[in-house]
PDB file of C-alpha atoms in Angstrom:
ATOM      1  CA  UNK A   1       0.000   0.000   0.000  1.00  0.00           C
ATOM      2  CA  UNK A   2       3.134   2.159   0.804  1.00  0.00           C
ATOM      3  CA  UNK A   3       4.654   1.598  -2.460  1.00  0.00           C
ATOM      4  CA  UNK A   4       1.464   2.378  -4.516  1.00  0.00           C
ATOM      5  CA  UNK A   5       1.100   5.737  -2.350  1.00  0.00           C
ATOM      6  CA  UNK A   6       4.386   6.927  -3.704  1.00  0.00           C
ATOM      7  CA  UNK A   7       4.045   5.906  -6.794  1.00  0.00           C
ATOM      8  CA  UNK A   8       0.085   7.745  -7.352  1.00  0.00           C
ATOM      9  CA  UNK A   9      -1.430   4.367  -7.420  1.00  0.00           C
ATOM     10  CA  UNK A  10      -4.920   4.274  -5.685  1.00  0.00           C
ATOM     11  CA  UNK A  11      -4.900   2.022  -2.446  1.00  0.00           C
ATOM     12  CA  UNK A  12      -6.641  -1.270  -2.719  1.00  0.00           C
ATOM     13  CA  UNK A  13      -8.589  -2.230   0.318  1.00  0.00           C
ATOM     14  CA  UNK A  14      -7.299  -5.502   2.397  1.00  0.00           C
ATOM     15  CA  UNK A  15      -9.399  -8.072   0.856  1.00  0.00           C
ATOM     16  CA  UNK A  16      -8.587  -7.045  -3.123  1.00  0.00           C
ATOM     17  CA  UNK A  17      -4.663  -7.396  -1.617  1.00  0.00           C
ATOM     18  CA  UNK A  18      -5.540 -10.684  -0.155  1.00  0.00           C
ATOM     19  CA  UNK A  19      -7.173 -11.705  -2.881  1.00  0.00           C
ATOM     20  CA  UNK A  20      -4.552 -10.746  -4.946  1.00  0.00           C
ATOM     21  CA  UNK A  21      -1.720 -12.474  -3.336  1.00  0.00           C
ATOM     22  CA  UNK A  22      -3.297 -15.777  -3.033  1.00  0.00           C
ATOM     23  CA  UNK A  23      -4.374 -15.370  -7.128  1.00  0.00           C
ATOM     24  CA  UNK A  24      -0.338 -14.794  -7.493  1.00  0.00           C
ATOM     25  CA  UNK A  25       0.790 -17.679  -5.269  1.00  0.00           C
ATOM     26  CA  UNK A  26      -1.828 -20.074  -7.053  1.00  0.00           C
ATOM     27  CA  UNK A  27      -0.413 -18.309 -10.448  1.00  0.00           C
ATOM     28  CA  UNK A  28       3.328 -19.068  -9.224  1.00  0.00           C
ATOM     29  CA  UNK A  29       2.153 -22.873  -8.486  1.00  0.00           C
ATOM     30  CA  UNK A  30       3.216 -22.088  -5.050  1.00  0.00           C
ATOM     31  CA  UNK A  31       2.356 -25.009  -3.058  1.00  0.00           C
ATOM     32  CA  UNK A  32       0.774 -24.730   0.391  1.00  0.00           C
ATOM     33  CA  UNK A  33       2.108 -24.455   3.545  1.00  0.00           C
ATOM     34  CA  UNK A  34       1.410 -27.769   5.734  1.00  0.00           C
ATOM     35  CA  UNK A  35       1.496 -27.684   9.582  1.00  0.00           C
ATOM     36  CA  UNK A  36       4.647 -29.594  10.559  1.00  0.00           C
ATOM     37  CA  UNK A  37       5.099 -32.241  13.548  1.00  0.00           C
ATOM     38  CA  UNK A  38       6.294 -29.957  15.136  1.00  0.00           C
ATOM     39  CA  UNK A  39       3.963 -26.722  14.847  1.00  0.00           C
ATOM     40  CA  UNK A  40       1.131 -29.660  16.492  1.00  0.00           C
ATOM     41  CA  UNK A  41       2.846 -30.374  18.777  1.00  0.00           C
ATOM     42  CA  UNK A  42       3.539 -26.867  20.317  1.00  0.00           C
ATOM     43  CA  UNK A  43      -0.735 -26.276  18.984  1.00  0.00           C
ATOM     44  CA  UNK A  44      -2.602 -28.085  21.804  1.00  0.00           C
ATOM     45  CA  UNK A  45      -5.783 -28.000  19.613  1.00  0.00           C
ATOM     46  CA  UNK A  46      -4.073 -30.071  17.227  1.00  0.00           C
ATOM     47  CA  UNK A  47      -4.135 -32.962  19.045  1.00  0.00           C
ATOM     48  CA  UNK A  48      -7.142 -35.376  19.927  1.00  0.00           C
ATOM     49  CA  UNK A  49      -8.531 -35.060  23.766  1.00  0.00           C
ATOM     50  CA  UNK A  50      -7.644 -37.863  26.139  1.00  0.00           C
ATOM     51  CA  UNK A  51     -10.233 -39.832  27.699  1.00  0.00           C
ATOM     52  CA  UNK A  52     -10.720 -39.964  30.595  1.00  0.00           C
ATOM     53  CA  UNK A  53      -8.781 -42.945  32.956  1.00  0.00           C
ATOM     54  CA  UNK A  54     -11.096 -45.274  33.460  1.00  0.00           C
ATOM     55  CA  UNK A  55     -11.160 -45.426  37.111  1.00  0.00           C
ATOM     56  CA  UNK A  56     -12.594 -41.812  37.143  1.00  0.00           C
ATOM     57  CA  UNK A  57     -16.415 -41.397  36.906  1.00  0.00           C
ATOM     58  CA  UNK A  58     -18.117 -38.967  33.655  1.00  0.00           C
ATOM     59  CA  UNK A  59     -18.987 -36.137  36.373  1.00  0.00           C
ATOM     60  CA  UNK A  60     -14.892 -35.435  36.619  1.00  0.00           C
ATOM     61  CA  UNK A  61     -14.832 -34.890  32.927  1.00  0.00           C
ATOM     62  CA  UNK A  62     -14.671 -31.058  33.272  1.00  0.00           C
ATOM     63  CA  UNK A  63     -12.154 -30.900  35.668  1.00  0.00           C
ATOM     64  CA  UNK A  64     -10.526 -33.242  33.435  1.00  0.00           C
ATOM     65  CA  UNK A  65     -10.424 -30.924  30.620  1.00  0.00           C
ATOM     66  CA  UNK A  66      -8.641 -28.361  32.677  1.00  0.00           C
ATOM     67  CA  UNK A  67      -5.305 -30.158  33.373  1.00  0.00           C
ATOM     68  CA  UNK A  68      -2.662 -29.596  30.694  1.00  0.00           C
ATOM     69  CA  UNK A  69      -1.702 -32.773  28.174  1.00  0.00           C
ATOM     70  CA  UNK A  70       1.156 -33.423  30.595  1.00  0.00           C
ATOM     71  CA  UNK A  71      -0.710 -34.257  33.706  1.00  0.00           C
ATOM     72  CA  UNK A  72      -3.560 -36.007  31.524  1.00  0.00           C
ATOM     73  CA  UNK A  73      -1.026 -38.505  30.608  1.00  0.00           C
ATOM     74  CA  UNK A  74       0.829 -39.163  33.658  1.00  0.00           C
ATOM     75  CA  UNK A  75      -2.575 -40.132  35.368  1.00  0.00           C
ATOM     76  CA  UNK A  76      -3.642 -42.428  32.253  1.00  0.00           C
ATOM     77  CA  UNK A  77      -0.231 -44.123  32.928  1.00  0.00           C
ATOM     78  CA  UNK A  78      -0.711 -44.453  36.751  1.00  0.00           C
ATOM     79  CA  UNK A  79      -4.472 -45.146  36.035  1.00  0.00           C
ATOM     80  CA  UNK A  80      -3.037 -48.238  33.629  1.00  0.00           C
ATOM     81  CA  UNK A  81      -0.295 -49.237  36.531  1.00  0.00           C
ATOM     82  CA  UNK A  82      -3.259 -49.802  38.811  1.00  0.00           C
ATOM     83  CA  UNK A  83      -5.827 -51.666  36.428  1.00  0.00           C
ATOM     84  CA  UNK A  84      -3.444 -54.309  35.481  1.00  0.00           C
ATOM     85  CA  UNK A  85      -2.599 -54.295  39.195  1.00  0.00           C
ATOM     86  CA  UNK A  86      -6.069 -55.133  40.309  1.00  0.00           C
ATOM     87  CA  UNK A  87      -6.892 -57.191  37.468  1.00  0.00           C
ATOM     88  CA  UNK A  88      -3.607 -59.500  38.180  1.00  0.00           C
ATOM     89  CA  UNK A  89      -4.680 -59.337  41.986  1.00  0.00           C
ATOM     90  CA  UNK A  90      -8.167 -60.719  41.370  1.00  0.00           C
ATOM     91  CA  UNK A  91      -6.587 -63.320  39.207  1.00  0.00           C
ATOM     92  CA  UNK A  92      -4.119 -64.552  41.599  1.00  0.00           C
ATOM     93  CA  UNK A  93      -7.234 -64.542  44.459  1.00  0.00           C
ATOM     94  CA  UNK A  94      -9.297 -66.501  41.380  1.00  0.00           C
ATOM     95  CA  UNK A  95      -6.724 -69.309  41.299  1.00  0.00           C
ATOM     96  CA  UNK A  96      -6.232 -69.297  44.970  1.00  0.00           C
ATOM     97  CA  UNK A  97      -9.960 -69.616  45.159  1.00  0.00           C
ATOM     98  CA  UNK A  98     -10.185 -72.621  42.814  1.00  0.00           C
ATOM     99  CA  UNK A  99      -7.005 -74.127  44.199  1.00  0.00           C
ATOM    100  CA  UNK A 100      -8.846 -74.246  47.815  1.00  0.00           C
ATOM    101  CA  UNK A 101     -12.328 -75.349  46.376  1.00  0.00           C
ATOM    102  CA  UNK A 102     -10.260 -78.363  44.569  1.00  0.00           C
ATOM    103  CA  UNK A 103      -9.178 -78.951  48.071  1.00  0.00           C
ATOM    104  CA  UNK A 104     -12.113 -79.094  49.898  1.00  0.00           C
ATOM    105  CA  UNK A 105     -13.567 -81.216  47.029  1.00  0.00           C
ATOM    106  CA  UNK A 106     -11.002 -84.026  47.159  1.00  0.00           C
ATOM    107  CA  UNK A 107     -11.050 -83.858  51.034  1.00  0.00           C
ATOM    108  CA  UNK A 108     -14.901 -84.017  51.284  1.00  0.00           C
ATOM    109  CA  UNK A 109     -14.713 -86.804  48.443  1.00  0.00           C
ATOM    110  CA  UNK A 110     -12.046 -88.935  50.645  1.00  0.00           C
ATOM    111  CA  UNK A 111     -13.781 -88.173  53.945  1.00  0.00           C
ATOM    112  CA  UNK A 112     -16.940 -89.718  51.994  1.00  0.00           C
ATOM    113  CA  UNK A 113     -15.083 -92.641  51.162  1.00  0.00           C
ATOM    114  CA  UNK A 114     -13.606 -93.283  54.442  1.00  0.00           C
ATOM    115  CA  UNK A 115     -17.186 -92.727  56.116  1.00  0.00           C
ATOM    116  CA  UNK A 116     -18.411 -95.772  53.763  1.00  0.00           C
ATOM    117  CA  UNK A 117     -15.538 -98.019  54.398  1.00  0.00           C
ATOM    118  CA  UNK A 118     -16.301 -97.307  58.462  1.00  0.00           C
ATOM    119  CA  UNK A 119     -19.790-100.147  58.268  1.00  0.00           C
ATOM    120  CA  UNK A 120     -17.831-102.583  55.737  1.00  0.00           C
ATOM    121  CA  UNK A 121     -15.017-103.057  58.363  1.00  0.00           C
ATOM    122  CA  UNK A 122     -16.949-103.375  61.523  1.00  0.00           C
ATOM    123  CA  UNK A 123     -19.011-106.426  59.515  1.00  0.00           C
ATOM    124  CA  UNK A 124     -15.422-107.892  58.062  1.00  0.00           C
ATOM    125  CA  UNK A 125     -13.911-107.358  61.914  1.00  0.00           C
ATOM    126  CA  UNK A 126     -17.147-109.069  63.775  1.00  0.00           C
ATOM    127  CA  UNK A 127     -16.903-112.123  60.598  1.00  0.00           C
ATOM    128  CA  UNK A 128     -13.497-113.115  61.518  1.00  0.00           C
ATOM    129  CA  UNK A 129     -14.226-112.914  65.256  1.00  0.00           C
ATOM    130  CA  UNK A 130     -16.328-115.106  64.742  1.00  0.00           C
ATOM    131  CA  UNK A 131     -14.583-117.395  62.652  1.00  0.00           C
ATOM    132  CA  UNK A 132     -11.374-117.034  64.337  1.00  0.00           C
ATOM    133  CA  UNK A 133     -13.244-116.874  68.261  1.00  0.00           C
ATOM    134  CA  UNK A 134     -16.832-117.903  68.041  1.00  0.00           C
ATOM    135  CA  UNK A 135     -15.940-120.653  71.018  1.00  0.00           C
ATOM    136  CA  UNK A 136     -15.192-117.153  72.960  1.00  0.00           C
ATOM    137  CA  UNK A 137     -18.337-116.199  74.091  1.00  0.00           C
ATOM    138  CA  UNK A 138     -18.156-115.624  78.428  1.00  0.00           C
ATOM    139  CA  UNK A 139     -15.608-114.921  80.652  1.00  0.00           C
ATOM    140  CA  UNK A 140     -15.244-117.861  81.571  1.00  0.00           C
ATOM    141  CA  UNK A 141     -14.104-118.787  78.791  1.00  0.00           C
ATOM    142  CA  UNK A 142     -11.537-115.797  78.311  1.00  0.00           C
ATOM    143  CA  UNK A 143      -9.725-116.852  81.402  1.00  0.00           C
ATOM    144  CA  UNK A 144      -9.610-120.464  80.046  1.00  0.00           C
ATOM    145  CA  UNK A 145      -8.139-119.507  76.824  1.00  0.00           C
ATOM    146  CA  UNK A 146      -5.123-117.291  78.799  1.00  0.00           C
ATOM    147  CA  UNK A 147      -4.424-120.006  80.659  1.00  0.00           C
ATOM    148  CA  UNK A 148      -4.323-122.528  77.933  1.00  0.00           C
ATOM    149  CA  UNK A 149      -3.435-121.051  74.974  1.00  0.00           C
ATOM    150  CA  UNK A 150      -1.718-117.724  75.436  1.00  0.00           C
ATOM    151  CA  UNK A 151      -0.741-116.867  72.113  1.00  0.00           C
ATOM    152  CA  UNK A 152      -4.391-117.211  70.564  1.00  0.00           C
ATOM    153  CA  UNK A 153      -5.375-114.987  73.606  1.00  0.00           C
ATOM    154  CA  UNK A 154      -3.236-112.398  72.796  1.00  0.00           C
ATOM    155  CA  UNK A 155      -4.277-112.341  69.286  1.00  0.00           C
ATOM    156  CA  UNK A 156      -7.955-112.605  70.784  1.00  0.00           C
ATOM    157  CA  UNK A 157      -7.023-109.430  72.723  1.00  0.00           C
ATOM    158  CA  UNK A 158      -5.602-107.715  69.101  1.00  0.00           C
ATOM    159  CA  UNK A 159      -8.896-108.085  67.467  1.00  0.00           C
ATOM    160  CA  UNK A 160     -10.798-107.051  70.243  1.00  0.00           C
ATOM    161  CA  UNK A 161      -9.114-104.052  70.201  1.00  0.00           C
ATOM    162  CA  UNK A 162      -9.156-103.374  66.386  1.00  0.00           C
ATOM    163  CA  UNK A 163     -13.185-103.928  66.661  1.00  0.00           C
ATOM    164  CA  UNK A 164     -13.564-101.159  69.690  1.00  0.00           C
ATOM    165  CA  UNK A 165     -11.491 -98.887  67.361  1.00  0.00           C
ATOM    166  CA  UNK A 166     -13.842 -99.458  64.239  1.00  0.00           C
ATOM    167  CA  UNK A 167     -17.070 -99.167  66.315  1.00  0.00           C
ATOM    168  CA  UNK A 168     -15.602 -96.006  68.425  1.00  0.00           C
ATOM    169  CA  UNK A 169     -14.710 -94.469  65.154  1.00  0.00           C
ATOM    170  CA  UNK A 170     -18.063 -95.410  63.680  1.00  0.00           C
ATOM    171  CA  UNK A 171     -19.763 -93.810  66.311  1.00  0.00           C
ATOM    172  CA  UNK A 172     -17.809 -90.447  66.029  1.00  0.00           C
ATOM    173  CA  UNK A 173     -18.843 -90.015  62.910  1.00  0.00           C
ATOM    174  CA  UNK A 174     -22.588 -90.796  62.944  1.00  0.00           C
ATOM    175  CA  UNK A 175     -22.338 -88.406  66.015  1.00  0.00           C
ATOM    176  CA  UNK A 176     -20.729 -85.773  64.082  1.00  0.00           C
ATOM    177  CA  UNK A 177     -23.038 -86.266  60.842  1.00  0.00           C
ATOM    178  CA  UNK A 178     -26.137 -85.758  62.991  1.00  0.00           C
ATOM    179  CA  UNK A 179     -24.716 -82.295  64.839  1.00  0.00           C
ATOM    180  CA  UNK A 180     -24.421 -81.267  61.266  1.00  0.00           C
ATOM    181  CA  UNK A 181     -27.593 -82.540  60.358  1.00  0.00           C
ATOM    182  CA  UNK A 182     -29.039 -80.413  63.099  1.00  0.00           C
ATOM    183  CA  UNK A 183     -26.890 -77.593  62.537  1.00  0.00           C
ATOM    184  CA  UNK A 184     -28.278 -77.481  58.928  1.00  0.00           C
ATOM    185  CA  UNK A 185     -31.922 -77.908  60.209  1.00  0.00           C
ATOM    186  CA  UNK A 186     -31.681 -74.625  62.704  1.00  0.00           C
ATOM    187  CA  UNK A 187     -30.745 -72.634  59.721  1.00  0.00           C
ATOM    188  CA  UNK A 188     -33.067 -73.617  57.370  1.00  0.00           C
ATOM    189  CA  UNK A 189     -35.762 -73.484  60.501  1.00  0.00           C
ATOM    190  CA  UNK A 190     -34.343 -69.847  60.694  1.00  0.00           C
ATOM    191  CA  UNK A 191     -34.420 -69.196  57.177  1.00  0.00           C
ATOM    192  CA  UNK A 192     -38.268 -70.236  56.623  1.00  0.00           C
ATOM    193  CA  UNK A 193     -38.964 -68.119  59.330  1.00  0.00           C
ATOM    194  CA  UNK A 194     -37.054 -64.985  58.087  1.00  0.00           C
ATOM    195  CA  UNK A 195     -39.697 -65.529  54.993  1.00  0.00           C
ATOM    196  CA  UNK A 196     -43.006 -65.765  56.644  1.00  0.00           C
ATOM    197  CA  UNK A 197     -42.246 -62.840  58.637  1.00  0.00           C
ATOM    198  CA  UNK A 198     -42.233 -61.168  55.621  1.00  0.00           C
ATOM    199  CA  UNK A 199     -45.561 -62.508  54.487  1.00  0.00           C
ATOM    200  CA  UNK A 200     -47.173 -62.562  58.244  1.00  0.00           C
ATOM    201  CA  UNK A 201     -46.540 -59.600  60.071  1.00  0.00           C
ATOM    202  CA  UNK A 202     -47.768 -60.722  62.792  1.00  0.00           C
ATOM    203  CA  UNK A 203     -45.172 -63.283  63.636  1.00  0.00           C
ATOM    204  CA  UNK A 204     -42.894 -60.653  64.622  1.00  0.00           C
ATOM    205  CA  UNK A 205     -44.909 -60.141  67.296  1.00  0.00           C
ATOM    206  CA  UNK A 206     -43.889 -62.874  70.131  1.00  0.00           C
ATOM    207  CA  UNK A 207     -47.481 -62.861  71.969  1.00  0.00           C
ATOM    208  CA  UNK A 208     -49.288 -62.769  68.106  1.00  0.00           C
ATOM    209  CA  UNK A 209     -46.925 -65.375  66.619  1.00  0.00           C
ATOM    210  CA  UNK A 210     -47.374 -67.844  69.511  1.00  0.00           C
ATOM    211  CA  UNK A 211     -50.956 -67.881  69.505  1.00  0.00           C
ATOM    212  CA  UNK A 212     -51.075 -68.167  65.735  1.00  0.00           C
ATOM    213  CA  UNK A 213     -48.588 -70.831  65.895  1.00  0.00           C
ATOM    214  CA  UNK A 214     -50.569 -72.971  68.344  1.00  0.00           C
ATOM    215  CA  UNK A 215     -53.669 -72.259  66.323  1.00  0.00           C
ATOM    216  CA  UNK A 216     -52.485 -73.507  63.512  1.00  0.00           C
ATOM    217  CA  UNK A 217     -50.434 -76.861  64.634  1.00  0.00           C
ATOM    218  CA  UNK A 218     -54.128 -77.747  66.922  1.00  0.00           C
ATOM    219  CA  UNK A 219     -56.299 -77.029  64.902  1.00  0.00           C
ATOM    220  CA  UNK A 220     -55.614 -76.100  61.062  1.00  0.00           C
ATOM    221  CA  UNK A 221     -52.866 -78.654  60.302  1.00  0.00           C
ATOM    222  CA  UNK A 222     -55.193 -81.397  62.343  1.00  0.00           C
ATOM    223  CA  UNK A 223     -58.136 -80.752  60.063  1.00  0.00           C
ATOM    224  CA  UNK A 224     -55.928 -81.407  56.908  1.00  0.00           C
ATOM    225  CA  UNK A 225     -55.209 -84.628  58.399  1.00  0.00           C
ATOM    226  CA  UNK A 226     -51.581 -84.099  59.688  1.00  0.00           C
ATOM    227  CA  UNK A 227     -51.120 -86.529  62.794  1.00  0.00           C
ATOM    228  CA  UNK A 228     -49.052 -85.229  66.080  1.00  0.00           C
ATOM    229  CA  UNK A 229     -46.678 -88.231  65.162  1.00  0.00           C
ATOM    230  CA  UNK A 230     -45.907 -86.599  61.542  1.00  0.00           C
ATOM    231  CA  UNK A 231     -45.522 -82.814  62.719  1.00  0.00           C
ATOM    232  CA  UNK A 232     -43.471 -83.933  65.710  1.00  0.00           C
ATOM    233  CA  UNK A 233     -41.424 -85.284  63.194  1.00  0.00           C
ATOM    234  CA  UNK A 234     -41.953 -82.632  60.663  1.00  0.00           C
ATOM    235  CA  UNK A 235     -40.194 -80.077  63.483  1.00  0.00           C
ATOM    236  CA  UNK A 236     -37.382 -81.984  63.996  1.00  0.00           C
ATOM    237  CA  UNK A 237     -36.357 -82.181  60.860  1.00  0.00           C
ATOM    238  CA  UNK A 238     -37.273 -85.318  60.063  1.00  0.00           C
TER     239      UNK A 238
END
């Protein structure tokens, strides 16, 4: 514009020098100027947004936005670090988990086994007593056979012991099958219970939910032909 001044040319208003300068590069075959690496990098717009990590909930998202490109991916890296973390934990605790159930399995499965065997021993043990002993049958006789026959009382004395071991054993266990037995029944007793509260509001009520109790084991559960030998039963769990 200077240069036309001096020289008497008219000025030319911004656009028609724009205009002109872009007709004269595209004249020239000038090509155009393409952002570089490196002008997008120092452009912040240029780049894409970062997501947010993905242990941060959508209501953060603005304060998100305000932390520079720097910050944003230090996080997503520590945010990373910590996924694989907890994902590696819960797999370690899932194979831990399995290991232990595989455990239990085999150990109920042998403890199963070695309940059965219990009954098949005591017959074999009582068989060969009497096989081996069936002359033994009173005291009397015991003190005869020490005195005659030591050696065959001693090995009387072996077997005797081997059946009080089976039978003590065998009673242990049908002791301890029928505490869990009961065990099992008071929960599912307290279970049921748990439920018709929900559907009888008065049992909450301890007055209400006795009379309503007795009401219905004397007189409702008689009438549909329940005897006291079957609901005496029925309450124990049997």
């Amino acid at each position: 514009v200077a240069a036309r001044e001096k020289a008497g040319i008219p000025a030319e208003s911004a656009e028609d020098a724009t205009a002109e300068e872009e007709l004269s590069d595209e004249d020239n075959g000038a090509p155009p100027v393409e952002a570089t690496a490196e002008d997008q990098e120092t452009d912040p717009a240029a780049k894409p947004p970062l997501e947010l990590p993905r242990s941060w909930t959508k209501d953060r998202a603005e304060h998100w936005a305000k932390l520079d490109p720097g910050t944003q991916e230090f996080l997503l890296e520590q945010d990373r670090k910590a996924s694989e973390a907890i994902r590696r934990s819960q797999n370690e605790l899932a194979e831990e988990r399995n290991a232990v159930k595989a455990q239990r399995e085999a150990a109920e499965k042998a403890r199963q086994h070695y309940e059965a065997q219990l009954p098949v021993l005591m017959r074999e043990l009582e068989s060969n007593l009497q096989q081996s002993f069936g002359d033994i049958k009173t005291m009397d006789d015991v003190v005869r056979l020490q005195s005659e026959d030591p050696f065959r009382f001693q090995a009387w004395q072996v077997h005797q012991m081997r059946l009080q071991t089976a039978k003590s054993e065998t009673d242990r266990v049908a002791k301890e099958n029928e505490t869990a037995q009961q065990n099992r029944w008071i929960e599912h007793v307290q279970s049921e219970n748990a439920k018709a509260v929900e559907f009888i509001p008065d049992l909450a009520d301890k007055d209400k939910a006795e009379k309503l109790t007795l009401r219905v084991a004397r007189e409702l559960l008689p009438d549909l032909g329940f005897k006291e030998s079957e609901l005496a039963a029925l309450a124990n769990g049997k």
